[in-house]
PDB file of C-alpha atoms in Angstrom:
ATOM      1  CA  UNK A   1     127.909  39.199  37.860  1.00 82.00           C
ATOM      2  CA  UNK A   2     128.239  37.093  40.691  1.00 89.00           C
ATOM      3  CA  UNK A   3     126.313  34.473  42.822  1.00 94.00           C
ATOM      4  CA  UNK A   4     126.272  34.739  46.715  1.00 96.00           C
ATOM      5  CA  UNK A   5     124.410  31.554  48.167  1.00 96.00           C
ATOM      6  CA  UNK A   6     124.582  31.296  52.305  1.00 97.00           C
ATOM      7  CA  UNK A   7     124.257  28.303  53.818  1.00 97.00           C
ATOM      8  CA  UNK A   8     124.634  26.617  57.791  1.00 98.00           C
ATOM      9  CA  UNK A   9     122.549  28.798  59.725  1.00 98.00           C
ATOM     10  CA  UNK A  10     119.907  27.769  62.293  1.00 98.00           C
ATOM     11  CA  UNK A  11     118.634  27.474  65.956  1.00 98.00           C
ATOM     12  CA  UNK A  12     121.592  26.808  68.584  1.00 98.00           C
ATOM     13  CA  UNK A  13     121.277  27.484  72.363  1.00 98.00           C
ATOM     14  CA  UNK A  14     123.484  30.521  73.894  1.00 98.00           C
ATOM     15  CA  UNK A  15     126.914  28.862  73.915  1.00 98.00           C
ATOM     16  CA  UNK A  16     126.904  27.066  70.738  1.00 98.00           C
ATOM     17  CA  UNK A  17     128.476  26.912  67.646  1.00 98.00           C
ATOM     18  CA  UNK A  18     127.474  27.448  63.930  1.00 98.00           C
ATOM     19  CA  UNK A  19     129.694  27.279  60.710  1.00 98.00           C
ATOM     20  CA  UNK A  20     128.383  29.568  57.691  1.00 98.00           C
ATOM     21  CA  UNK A  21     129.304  28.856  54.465  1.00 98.00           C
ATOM     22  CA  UNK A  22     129.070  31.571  51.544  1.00 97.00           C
ATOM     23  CA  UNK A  23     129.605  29.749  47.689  1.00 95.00           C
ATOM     24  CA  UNK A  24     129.980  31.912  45.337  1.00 93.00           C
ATOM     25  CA  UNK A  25     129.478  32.072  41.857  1.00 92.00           C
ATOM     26  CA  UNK A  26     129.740  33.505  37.984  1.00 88.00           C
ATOM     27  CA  UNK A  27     132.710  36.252  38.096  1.00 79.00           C
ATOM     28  CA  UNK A  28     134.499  34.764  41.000  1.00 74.00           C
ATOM     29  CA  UNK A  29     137.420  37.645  40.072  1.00 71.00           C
ATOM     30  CA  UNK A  30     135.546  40.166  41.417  1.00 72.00           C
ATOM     31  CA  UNK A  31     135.223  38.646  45.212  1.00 82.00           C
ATOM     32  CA  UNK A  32     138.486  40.389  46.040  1.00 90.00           C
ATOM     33  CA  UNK A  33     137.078  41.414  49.752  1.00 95.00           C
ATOM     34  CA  UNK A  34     134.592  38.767  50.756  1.00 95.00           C
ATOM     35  CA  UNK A  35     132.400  40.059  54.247  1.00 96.00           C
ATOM     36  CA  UNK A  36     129.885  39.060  56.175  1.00 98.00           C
ATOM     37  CA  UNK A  37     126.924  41.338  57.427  1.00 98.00           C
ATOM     38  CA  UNK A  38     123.842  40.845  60.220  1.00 98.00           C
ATOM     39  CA  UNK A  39     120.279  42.304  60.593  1.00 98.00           C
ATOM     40  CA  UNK A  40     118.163  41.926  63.065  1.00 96.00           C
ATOM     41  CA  UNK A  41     114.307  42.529  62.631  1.00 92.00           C
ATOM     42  CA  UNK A  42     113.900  46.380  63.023  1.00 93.00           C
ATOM     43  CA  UNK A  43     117.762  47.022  63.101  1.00 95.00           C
ATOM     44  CA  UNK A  44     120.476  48.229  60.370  1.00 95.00           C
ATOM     45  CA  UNK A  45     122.879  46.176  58.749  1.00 96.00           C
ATOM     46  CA  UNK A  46     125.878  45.933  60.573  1.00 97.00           C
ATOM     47  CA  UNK A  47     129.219  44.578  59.872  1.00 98.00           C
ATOM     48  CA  UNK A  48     130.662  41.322  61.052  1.00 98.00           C
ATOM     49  CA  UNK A  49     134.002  40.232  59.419  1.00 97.00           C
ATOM     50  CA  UNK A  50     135.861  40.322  55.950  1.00 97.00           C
ATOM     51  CA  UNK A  51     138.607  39.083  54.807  1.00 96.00           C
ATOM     52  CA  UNK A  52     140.850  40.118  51.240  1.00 92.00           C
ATOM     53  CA  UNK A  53     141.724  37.555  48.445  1.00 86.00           C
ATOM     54  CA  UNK A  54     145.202  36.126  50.053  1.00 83.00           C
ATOM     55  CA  UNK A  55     143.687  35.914  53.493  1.00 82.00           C
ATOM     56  CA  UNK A  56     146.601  38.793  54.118  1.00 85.00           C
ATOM     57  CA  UNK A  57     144.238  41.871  55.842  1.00 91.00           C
ATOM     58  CA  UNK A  58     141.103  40.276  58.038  1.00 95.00           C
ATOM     59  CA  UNK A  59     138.471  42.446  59.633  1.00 96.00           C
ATOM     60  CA  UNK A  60     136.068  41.606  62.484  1.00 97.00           C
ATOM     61  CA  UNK A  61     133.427  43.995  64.086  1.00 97.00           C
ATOM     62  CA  UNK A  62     134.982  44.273  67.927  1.00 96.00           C
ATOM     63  CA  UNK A  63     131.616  42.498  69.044  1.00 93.00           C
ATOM     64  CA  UNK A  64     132.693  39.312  68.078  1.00 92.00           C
ATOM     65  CA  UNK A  65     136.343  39.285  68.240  1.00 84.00           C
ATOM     66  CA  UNK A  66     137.885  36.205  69.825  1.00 94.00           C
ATOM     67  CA  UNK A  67     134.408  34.530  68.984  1.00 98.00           C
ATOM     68  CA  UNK A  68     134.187  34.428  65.499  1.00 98.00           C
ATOM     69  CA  UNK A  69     136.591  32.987  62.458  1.00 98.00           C
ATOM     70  CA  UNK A  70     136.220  34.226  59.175  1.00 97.00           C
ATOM     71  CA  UNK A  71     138.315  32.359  56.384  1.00 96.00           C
ATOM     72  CA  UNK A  72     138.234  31.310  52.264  1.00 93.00           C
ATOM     73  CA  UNK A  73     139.046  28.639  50.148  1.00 92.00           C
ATOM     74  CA  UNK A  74     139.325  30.091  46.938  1.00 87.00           C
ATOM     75  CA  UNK A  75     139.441  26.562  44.860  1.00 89.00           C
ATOM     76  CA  UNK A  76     136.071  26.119  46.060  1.00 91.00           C
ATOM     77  CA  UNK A  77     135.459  29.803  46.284  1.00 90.00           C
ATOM     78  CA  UNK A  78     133.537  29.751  49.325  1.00 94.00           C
ATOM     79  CA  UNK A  79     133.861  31.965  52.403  1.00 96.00           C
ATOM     80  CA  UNK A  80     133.569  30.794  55.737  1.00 97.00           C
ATOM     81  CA  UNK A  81     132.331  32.312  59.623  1.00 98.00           C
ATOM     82  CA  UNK A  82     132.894  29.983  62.181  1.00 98.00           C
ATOM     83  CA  UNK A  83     130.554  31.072  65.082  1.00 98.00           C
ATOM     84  CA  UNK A  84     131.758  29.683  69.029  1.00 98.00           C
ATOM     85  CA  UNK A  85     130.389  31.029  72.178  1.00 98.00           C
ATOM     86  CA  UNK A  86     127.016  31.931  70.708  1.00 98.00           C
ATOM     87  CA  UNK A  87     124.716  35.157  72.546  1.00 97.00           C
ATOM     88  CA  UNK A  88     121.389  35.809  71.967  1.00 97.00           C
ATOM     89  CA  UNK A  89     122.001  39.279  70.796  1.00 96.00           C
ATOM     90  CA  UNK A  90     124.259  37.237  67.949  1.00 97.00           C
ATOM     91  CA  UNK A  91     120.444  36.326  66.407  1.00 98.00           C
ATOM     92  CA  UNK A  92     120.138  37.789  63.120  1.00 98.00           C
ATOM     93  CA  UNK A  93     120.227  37.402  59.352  1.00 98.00           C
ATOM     94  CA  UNK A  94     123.584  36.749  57.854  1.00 98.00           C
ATOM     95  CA  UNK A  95     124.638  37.734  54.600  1.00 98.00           C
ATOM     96  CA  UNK A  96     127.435  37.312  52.443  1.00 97.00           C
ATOM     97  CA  UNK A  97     129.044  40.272  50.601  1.00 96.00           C
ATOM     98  CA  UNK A  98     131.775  40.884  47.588  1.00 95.00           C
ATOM     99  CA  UNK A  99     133.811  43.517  46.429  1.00 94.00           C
ATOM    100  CA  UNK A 100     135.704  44.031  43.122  1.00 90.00           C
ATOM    101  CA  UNK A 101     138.082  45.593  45.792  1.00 91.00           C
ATOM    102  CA  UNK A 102     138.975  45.940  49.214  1.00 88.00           C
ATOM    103  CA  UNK A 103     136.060  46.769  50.844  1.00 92.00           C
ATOM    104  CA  UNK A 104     135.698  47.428  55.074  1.00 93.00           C
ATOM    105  CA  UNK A 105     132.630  47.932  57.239  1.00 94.00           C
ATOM    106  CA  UNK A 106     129.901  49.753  54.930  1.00 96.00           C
ATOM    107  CA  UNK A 107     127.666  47.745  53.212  1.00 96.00           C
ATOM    108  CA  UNK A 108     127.522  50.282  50.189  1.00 96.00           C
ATOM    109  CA  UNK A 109     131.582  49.319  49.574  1.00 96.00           C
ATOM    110  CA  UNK A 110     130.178  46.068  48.288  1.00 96.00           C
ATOM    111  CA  UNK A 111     129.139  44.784  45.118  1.00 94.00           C
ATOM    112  CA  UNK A 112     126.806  41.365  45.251  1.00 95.00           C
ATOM    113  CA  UNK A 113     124.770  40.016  48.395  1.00 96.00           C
ATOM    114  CA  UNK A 114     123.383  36.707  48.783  1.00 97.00           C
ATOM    115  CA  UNK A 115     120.116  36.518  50.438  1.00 97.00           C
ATOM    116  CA  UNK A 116     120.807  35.558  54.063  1.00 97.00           C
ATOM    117  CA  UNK A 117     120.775  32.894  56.273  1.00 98.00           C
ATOM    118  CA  UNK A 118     118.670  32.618  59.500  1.00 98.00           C
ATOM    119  CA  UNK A 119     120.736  32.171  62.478  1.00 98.00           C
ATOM    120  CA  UNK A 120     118.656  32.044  65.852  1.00 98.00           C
ATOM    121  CA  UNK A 121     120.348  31.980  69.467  1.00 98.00           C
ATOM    122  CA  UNK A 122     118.034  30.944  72.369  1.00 98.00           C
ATOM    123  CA  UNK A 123     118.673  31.977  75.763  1.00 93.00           C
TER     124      UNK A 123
END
């Protein structure tokens, strides 16, 4: 079992920046691939970024490439997606994933969710 809790989202005009924060808890061993996901109201889950235990294979949906950062500290076990350069379109639900292994861009390769956090761009 493990604990996904998201935290650092909110309202930022286009442009801005955000940090999200994943902590996770419980069986921290099986967080091999940590990702992150979006979902906008009336859209399907899509895939954002992931990143493997050593931080030696990282992922990113081409949509926010050069944009977005993902990265972990895994003596705090927490997973990280530093947002720049903000869009409108970037408004959505994010959630943080886990796999027991390496995992890519379906959300049925992962194992635990957390819940989301709101993150709201404004034109």
């Amino acid at each position: 079992q493990v604990q996904l809790v998201e935290s650092g989202g909110g309202l930022v005009q286009a442009g801005g920046s955000l940090r999200l924060s994943c902590a996770a808890s419980g069986r921290t061993f099986s967080s091999y691939t940590m990702g992150w996901f979006r979902q906008a109201p009336g859209n399907e889950r899509e895939f954002v970024a992931a990143i493997r235990w050593s931080s030696s294979r990282i992922d990113y949906a081409d949509f926010v490439k050069g944009r977005f950062t993902i990265s972990r500290d895994n003596a705090k076990n927490t997973v990280y997606l530093q947002m720049n350069s903000l869009k409108p379109e970037d408004t959505a639900v994010y959630s943080c994933a886990a796999s027991q292994r390496w995992a890519g861009i379906l959300p049925k390769e992962y194992d635990y969710w957390g819940q989301g956090t709101q993150v709201t761009v404004s034109s």
